[in-house]
Short mmCIF file of C-alpha atoms in Angstrom, two decimals:
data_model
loop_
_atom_site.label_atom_id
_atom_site.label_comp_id
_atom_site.label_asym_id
_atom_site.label_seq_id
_atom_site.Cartn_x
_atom_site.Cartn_y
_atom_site.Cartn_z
CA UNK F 1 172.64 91.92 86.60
CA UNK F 2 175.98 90.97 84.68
CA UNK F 3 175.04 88.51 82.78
CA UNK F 4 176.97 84.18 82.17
CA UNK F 5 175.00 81.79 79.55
CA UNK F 6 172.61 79.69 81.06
CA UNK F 7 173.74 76.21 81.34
CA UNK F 8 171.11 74.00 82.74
CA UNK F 9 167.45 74.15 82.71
CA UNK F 10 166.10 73.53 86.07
CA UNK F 11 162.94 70.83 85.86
CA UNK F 12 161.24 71.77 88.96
CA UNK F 13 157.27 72.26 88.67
CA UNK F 14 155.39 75.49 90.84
CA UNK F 15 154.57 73.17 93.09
CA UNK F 16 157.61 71.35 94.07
CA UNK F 17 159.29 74.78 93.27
CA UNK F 18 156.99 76.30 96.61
CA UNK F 19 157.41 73.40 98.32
CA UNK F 20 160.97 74.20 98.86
CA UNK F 21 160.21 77.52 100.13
CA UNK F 22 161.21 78.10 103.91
CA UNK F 23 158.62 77.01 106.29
CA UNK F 24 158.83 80.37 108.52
CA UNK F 25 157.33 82.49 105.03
CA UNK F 26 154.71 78.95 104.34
CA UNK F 27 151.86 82.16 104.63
CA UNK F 28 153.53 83.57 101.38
CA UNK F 29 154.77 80.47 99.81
CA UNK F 30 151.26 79.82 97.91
CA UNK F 31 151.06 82.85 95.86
CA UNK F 32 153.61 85.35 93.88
CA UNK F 33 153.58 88.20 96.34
CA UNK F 34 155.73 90.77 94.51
CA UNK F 35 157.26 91.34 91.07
CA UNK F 36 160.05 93.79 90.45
CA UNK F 37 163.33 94.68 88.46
CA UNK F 38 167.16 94.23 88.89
CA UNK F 39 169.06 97.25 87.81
CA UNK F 40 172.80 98.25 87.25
CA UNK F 41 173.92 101.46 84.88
CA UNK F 42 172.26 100.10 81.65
CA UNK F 43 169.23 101.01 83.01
CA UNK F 44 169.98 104.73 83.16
CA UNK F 45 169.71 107.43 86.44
CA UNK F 46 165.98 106.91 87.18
CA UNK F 47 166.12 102.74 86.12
CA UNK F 48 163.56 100.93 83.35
CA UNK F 49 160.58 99.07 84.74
CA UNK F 50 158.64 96.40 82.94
CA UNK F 51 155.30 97.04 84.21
CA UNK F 52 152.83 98.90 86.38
CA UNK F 53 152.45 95.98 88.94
CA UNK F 54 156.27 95.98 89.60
CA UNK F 55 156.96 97.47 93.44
CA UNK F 56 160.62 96.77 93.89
CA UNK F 57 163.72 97.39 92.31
CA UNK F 58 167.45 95.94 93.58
CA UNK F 59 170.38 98.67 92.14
CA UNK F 60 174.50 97.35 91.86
CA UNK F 61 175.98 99.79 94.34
CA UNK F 62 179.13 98.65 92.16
CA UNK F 63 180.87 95.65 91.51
CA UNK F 64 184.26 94.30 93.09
CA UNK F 65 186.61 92.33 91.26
CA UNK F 66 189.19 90.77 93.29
CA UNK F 67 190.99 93.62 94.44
CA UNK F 68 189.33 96.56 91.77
CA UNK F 69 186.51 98.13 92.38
CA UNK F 70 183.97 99.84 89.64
CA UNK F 71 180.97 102.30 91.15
CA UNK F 72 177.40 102.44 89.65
CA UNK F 73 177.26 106.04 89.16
CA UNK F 74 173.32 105.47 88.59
CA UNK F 75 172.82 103.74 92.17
CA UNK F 76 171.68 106.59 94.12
CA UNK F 77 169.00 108.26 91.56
CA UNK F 78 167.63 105.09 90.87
CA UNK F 79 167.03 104.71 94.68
CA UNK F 80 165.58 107.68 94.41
CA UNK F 81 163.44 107.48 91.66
CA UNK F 82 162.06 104.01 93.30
CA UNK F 83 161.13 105.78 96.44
CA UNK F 84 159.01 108.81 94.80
CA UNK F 85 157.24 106.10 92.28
CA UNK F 86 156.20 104.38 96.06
CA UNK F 87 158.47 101.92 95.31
CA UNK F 88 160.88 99.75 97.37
CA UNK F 89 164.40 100.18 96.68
CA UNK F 90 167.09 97.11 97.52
CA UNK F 91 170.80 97.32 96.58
CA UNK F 92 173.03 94.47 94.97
CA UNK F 93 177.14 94.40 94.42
CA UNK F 94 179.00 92.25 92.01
CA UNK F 95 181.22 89.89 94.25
CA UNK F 96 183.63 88.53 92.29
CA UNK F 97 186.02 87.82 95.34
CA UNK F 98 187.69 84.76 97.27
CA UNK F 99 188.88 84.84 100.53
CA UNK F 100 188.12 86.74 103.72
CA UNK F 101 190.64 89.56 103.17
CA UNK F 102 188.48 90.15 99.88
CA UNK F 103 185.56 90.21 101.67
CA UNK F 104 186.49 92.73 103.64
CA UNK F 105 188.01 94.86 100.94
CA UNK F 106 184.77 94.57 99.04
CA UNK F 107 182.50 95.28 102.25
CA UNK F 108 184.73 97.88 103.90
CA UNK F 109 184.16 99.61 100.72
CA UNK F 110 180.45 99.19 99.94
CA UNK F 111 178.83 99.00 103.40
CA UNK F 112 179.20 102.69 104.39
CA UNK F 113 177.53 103.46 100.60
CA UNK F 114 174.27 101.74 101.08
CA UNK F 115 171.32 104.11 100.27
CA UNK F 116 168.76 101.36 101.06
CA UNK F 117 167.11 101.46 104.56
CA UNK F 118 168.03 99.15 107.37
CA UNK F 119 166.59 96.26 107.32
CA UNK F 120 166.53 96.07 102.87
CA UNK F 121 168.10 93.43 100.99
CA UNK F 122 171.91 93.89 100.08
CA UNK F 123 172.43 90.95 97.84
CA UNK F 124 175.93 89.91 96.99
CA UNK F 125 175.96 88.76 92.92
CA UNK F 126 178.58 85.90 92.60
CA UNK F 127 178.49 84.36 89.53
CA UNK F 128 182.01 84.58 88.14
CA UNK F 129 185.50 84.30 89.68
CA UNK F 130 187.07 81.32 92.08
CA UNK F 131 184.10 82.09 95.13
CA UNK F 132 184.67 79.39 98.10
CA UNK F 133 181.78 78.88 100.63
CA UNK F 134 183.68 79.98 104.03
CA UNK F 135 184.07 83.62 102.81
CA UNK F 136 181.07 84.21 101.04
CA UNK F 137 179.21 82.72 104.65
CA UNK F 138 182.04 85.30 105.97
CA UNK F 139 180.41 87.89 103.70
CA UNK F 140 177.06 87.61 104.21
CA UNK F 141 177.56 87.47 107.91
CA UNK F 142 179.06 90.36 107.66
CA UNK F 143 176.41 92.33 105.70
CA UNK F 144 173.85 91.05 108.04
CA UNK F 145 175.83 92.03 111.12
CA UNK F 146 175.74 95.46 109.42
CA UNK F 147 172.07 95.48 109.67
CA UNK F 148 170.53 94.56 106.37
CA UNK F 149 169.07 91.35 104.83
CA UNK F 150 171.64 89.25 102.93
CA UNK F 151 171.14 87.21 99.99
CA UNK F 152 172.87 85.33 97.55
CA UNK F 153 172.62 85.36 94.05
CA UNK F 154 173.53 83.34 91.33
CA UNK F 155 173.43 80.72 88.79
CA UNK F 156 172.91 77.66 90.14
CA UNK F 157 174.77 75.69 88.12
CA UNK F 158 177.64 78.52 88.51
CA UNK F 159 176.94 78.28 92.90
CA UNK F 160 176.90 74.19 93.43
CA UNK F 161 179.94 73.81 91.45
CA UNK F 162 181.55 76.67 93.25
CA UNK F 163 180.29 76.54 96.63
CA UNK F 164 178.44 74.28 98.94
CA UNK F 165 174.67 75.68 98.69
CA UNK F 166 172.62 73.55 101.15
CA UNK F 167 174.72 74.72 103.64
CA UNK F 168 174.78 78.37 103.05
CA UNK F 169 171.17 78.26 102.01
CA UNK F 170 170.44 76.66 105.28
CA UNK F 171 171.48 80.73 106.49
CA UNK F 172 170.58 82.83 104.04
CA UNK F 173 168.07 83.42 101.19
CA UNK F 174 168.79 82.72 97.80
CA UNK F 175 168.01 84.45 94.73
CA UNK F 176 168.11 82.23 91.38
CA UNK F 177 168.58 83.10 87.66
CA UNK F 178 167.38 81.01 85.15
CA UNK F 179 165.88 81.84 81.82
CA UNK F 180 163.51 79.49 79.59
CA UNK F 181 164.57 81.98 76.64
CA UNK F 182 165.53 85.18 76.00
CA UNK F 183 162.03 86.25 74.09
CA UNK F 184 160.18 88.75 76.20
CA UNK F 185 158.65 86.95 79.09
CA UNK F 186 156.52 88.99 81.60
CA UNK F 187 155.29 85.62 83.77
CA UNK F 188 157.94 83.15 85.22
CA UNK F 189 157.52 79.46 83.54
CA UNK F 190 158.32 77.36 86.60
CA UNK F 191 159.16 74.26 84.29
CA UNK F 192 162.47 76.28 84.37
CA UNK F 193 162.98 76.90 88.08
CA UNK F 194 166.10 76.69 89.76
CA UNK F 195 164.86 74.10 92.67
CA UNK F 196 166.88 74.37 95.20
CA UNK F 197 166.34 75.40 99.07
CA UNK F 198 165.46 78.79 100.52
CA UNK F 199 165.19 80.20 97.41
CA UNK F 200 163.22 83.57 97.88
CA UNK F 201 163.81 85.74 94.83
CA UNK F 202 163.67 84.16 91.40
CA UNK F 203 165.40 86.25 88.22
CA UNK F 204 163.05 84.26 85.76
CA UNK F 205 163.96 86.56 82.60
CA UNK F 206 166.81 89.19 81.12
CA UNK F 207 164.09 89.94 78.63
CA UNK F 208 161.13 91.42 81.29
CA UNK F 209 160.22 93.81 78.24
CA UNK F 210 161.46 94.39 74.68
CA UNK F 211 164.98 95.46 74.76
CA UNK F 212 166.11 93.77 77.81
CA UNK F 213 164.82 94.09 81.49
CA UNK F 214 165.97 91.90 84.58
CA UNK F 215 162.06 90.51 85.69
CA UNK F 216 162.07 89.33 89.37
CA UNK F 217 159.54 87.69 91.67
CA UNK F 218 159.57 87.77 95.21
CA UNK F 219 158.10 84.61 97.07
CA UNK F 220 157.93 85.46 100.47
CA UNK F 221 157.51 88.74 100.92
CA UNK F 222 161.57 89.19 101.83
CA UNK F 223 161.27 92.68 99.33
CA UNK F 224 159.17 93.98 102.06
CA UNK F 225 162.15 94.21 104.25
CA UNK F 226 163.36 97.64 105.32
CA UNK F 227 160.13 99.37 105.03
CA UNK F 228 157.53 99.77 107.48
CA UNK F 229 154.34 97.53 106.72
CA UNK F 230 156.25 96.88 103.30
CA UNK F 231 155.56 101.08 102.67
CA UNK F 232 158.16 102.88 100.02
CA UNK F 233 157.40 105.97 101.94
CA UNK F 234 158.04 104.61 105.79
CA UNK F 235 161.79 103.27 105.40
CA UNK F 236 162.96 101.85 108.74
CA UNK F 237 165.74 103.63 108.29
CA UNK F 238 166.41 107.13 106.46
CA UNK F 239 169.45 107.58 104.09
CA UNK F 240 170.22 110.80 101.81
CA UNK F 241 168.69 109.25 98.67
CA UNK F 242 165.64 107.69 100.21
CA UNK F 243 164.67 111.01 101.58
CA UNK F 244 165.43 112.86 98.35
CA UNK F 245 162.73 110.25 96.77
CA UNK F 246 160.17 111.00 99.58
CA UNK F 247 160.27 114.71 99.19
CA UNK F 248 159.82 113.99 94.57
CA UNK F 249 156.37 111.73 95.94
CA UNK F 250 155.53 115.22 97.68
CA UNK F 251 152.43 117.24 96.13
CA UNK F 252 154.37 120.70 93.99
CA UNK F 253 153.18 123.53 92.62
CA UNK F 254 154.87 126.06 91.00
CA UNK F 255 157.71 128.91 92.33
CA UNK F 256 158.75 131.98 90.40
CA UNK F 257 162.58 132.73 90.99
CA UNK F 258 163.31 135.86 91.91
CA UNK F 259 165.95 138.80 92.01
CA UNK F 260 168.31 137.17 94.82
CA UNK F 261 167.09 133.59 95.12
CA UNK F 262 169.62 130.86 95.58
CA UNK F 263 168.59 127.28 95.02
CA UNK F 264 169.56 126.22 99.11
CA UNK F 265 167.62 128.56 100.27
CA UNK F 266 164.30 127.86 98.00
CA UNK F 267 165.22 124.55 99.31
CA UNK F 268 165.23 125.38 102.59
CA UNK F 269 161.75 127.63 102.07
CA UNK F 270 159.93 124.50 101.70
CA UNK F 271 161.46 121.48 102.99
CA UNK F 272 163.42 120.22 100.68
CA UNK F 273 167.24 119.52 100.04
CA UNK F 274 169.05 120.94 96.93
CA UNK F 275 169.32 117.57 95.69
CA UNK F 276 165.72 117.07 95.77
CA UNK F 277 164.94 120.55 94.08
CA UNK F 278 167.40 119.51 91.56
CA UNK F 279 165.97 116.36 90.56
CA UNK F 280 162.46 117.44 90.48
CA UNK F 281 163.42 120.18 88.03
CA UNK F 282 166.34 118.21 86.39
CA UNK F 283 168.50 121.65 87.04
CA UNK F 284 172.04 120.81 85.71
CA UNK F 285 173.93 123.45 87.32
CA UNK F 286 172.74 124.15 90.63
CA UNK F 287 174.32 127.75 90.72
CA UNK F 288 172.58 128.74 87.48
CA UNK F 289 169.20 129.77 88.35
CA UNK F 290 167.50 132.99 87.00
CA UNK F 291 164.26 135.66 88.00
CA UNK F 292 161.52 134.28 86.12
CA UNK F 293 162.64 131.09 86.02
CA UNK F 294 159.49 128.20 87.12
CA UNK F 295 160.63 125.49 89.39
CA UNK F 296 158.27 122.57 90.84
CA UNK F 297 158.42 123.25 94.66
CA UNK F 298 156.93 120.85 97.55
CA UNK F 299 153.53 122.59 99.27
CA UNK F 300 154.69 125.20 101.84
CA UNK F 301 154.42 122.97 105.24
CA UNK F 302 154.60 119.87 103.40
CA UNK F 303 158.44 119.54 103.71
CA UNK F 304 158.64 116.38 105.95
CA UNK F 305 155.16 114.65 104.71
CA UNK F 306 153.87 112.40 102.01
CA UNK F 307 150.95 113.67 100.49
CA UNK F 308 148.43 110.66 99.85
CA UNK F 309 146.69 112.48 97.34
CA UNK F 310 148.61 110.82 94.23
CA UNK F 311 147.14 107.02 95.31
CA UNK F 312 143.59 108.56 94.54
CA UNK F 313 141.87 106.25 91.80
CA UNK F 314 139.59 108.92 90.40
CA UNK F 315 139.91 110.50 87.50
CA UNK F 316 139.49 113.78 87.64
CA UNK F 317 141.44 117.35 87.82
CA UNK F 318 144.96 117.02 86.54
CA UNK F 319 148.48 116.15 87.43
CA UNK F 320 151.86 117.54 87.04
CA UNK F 321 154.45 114.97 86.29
CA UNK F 322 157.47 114.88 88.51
CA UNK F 323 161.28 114.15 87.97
CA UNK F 324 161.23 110.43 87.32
CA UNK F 325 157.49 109.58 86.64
CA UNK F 326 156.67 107.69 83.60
CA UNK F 327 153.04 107.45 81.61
CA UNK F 328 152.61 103.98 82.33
CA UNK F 329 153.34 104.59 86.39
CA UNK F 330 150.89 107.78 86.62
CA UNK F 331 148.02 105.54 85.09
CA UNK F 332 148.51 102.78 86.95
CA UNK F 333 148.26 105.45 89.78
CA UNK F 334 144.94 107.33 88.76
CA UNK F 335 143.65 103.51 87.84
CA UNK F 336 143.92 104.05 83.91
CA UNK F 337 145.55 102.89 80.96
CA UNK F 338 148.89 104.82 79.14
CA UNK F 339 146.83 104.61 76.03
CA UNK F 340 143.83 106.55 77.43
CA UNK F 341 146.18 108.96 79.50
CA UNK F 342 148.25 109.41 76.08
CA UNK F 343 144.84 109.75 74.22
CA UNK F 344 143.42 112.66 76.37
CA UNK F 345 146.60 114.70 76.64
CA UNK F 346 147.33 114.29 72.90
CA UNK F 347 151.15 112.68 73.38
CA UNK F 348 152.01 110.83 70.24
CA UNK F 349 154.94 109.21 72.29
CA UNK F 350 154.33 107.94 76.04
CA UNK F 351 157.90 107.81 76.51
CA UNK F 352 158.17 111.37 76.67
CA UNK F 353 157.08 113.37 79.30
CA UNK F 354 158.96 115.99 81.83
CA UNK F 355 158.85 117.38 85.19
CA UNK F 356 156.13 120.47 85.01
CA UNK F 357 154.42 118.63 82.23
CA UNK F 358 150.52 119.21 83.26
CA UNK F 359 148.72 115.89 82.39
CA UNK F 360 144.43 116.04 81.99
CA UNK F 361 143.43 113.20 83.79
CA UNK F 362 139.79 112.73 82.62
CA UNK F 363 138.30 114.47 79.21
CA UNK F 364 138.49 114.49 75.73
CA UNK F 365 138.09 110.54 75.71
CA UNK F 366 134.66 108.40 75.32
CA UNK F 367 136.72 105.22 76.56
CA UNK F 368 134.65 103.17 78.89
CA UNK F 369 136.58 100.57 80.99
CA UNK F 370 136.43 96.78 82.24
CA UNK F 371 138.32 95.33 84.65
CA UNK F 372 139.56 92.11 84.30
CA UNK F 373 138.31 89.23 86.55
CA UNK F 374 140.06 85.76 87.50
CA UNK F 375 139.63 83.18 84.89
CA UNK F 376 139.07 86.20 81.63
CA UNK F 377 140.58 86.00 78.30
CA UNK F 378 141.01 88.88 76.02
CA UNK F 379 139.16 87.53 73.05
CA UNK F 380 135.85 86.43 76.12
CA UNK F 381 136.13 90.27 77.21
CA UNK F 382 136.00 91.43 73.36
CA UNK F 383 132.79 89.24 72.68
CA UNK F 384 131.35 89.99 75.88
CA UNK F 385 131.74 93.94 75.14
CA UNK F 386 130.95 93.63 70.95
CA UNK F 387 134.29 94.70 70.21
CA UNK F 388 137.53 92.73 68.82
CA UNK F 389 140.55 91.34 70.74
CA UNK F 390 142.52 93.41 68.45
CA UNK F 391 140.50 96.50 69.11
CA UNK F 392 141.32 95.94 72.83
CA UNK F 393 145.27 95.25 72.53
CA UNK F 394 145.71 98.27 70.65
CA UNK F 395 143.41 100.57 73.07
CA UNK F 396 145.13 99.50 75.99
CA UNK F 397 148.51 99.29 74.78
CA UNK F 398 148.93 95.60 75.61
CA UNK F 399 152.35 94.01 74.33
CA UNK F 400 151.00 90.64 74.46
CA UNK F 401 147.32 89.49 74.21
CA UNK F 402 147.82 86.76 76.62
CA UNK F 403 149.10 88.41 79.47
CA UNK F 404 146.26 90.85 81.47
CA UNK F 405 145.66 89.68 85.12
CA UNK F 406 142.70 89.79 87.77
CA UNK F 407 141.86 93.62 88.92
CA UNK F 408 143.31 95.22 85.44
CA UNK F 409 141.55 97.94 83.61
CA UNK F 410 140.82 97.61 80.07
CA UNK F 411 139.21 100.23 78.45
CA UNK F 412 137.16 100.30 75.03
#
């Protein structure tokens, strides 16, 4: 999200840092349930994640500034791209408002632009401006009325000098920002917690990954909102861009154009909507298609249903890469590493792949594999399998020795 200097370092340890979570979610309040990413333009049309585990992203629908208003041009391919990587998409605005005739501005606007499902988090950002507690209540009454889950966020230090907390945190769940440093952190140091109550989502980093990433944890499950059983491909509600991302999680194969073909009506043919057909080929002119031309089509009959086939964890056969995917997200599918994936198919740079783009998924590699129990070290794993620490980093394409988790596979 847009971004103020921290001010204050929060002193809160894990445990007084769950304690504060709301006793309705205590189930959840004992273990980090969720990671994810915050994303606004920066991030590009299909968004940046930090890492394979991550299963939400929140997109700025745009960002009001009392009285102007600036869209996210990105927002609705980056819900889109969330979906078809099984994903759960949520939606933020940057609220920089005061008074309930700016609320309503803002929301008037906004509201009818949601691409998020009933039920998903729309998260107002306030951290700059002259904010006063009776309209942003007014606010997020208002986007819960509409149907979705409403949530502050902020800076603390920015939202108790600002607005009184307790009490709107008494309503509605918080989301907190507060950053030990700005080196690349992939696990939240909760020495630097924002205590405060009802806080549900904590921003813990702007540096998730080299470069710059928003990093997220979700306490209580609250990013499970919207979708059925917490599943990216059973929204409770549909919306044009969440259906465009179920039909790019579809199984494809290829279609020859032909003499006469228009792109609707190969849409049509098998389920899909232009939109869809246009992402999954990343076609920049919808009217200029040509006979001979190959396009990535959903399987005939397959038009309205998620294939399951792509959570398989064997490696075997191949796969073709669709708008959106990434290396690291297609591993973590087929349960192996970028490195290996990059190995086999020869692909010097994992950053690069395209939609078509037929991937070996087993082959050409000799790379055996461990996976990581609770309690492991790198260097223990490397001794226990006669290799080096080293060895291992590089193989598995690990940006920091210190951070693997229980259930990963390492190969070596």
């Amino acid at each position: 999200m847009q971004k103020m200097k921290m001010i204050k370092r929060g002193a809160a340890s894990v445990a007084i840092a769950l304690l504060l979570l709301p006793l309705a979610d205590t189930a959840h309040a004992t273990t980090v349930k969720h990671y994810g990413v915050d994303w606004s333009k920066f991030q590009g049309n299909n968004g940046k994640w930090g890492y394979a585990r991550d299963d939400f992203s929140i997109s700025q629908i745009g960002g009001y500034y009392n009285g102007y208003f600036i869209d996210q041009s990105t927002y609705g391919t980056q819900v889109s791209n969330t979906i078809a990587l099984n994903r759960r998409a949520h939606t933020y605005i940057y609220a920089q408002f005061s008074g309930r005739n700016q609320a309503d501005q803002m929301l008037d606007y906004y509201l009818p632009k949601v691409q998020t499902p009933k039920g998903s988090i729309v998260m107002l950002d306030v951290e700059s401006g002259n904010p006063d507690t009776d309209s942003v209540l007014y606010a997020l009454k208002r986007v819960k009325d509409a149907g979705y889950t409403a949530v502050l966020y902020g800076y603390r230090s920015f939202l108790t000098s600002h607005l009184d907390l307790a009490s709107i945190a008494k309503q509605y769940p918080l989301a907190l920002a507060e950053y030990k440093d700005y080196k690349v952190t992939a696990e939240p140091d909760y020495n630097y917690f924002p205590s405060f109550d009802n806080v549900q989502l904590f921003q813990f980093t702007s540096t998730y990954v080299a470069g710059g990433l928003d990093g997220d944890v979700d306490f209580t499950g609250i990013t499970e909102n919207g979708y059925k059983g917490g599943n990216a491909q059973a929204p409770t509600t549909s919306t044009p861009a969440t259906n465009t991302g179920k039909q790019l999680h579809q199984d494809t194969h290829n279609y020859t154009v032909k003499s006469g073909d228009i792109l609707s009506a190969i849409a049509s043919r098998y389920g899909m909507t232009v939109n869809a057909l246009v992402m999954l080929n990343g076609i920049k002119n919808a009217n200029l298609i040509y006979p001979g031309q190959s396009l990535r089509v959903a399987d005939s009959g397959q038009g309205s249903t998620v294939s399951q086939k792509a959570t398989t964890t064997t490696m075997t056969g191949s796969y073709t890469v669709r708008y959106g995917d990434t290396l690291s997200a297609i591993a973590s599918r087929y349960g192996t590493s970028t490195s290996t994936l990059a190995i086999i198919n020869g692909i010097s740079n994992p950053n690069w792949i395209y939609p078509g783009q037929v991937l070996k998924l087993s082959g050409g590699s000799s790379a055996r594999s461990y996976t990581v129990r609770s309690g492991d070290m790198l260097s223990g794993i490397a001794s226990r399998l006669g290799t080096s620490w080293t060895a291992l980093k590089a193989k598995n394409g690990l940006a920091n020795a210190n951070l693997i988790y229980p259930g990963q596979t390492l190969y070596y």
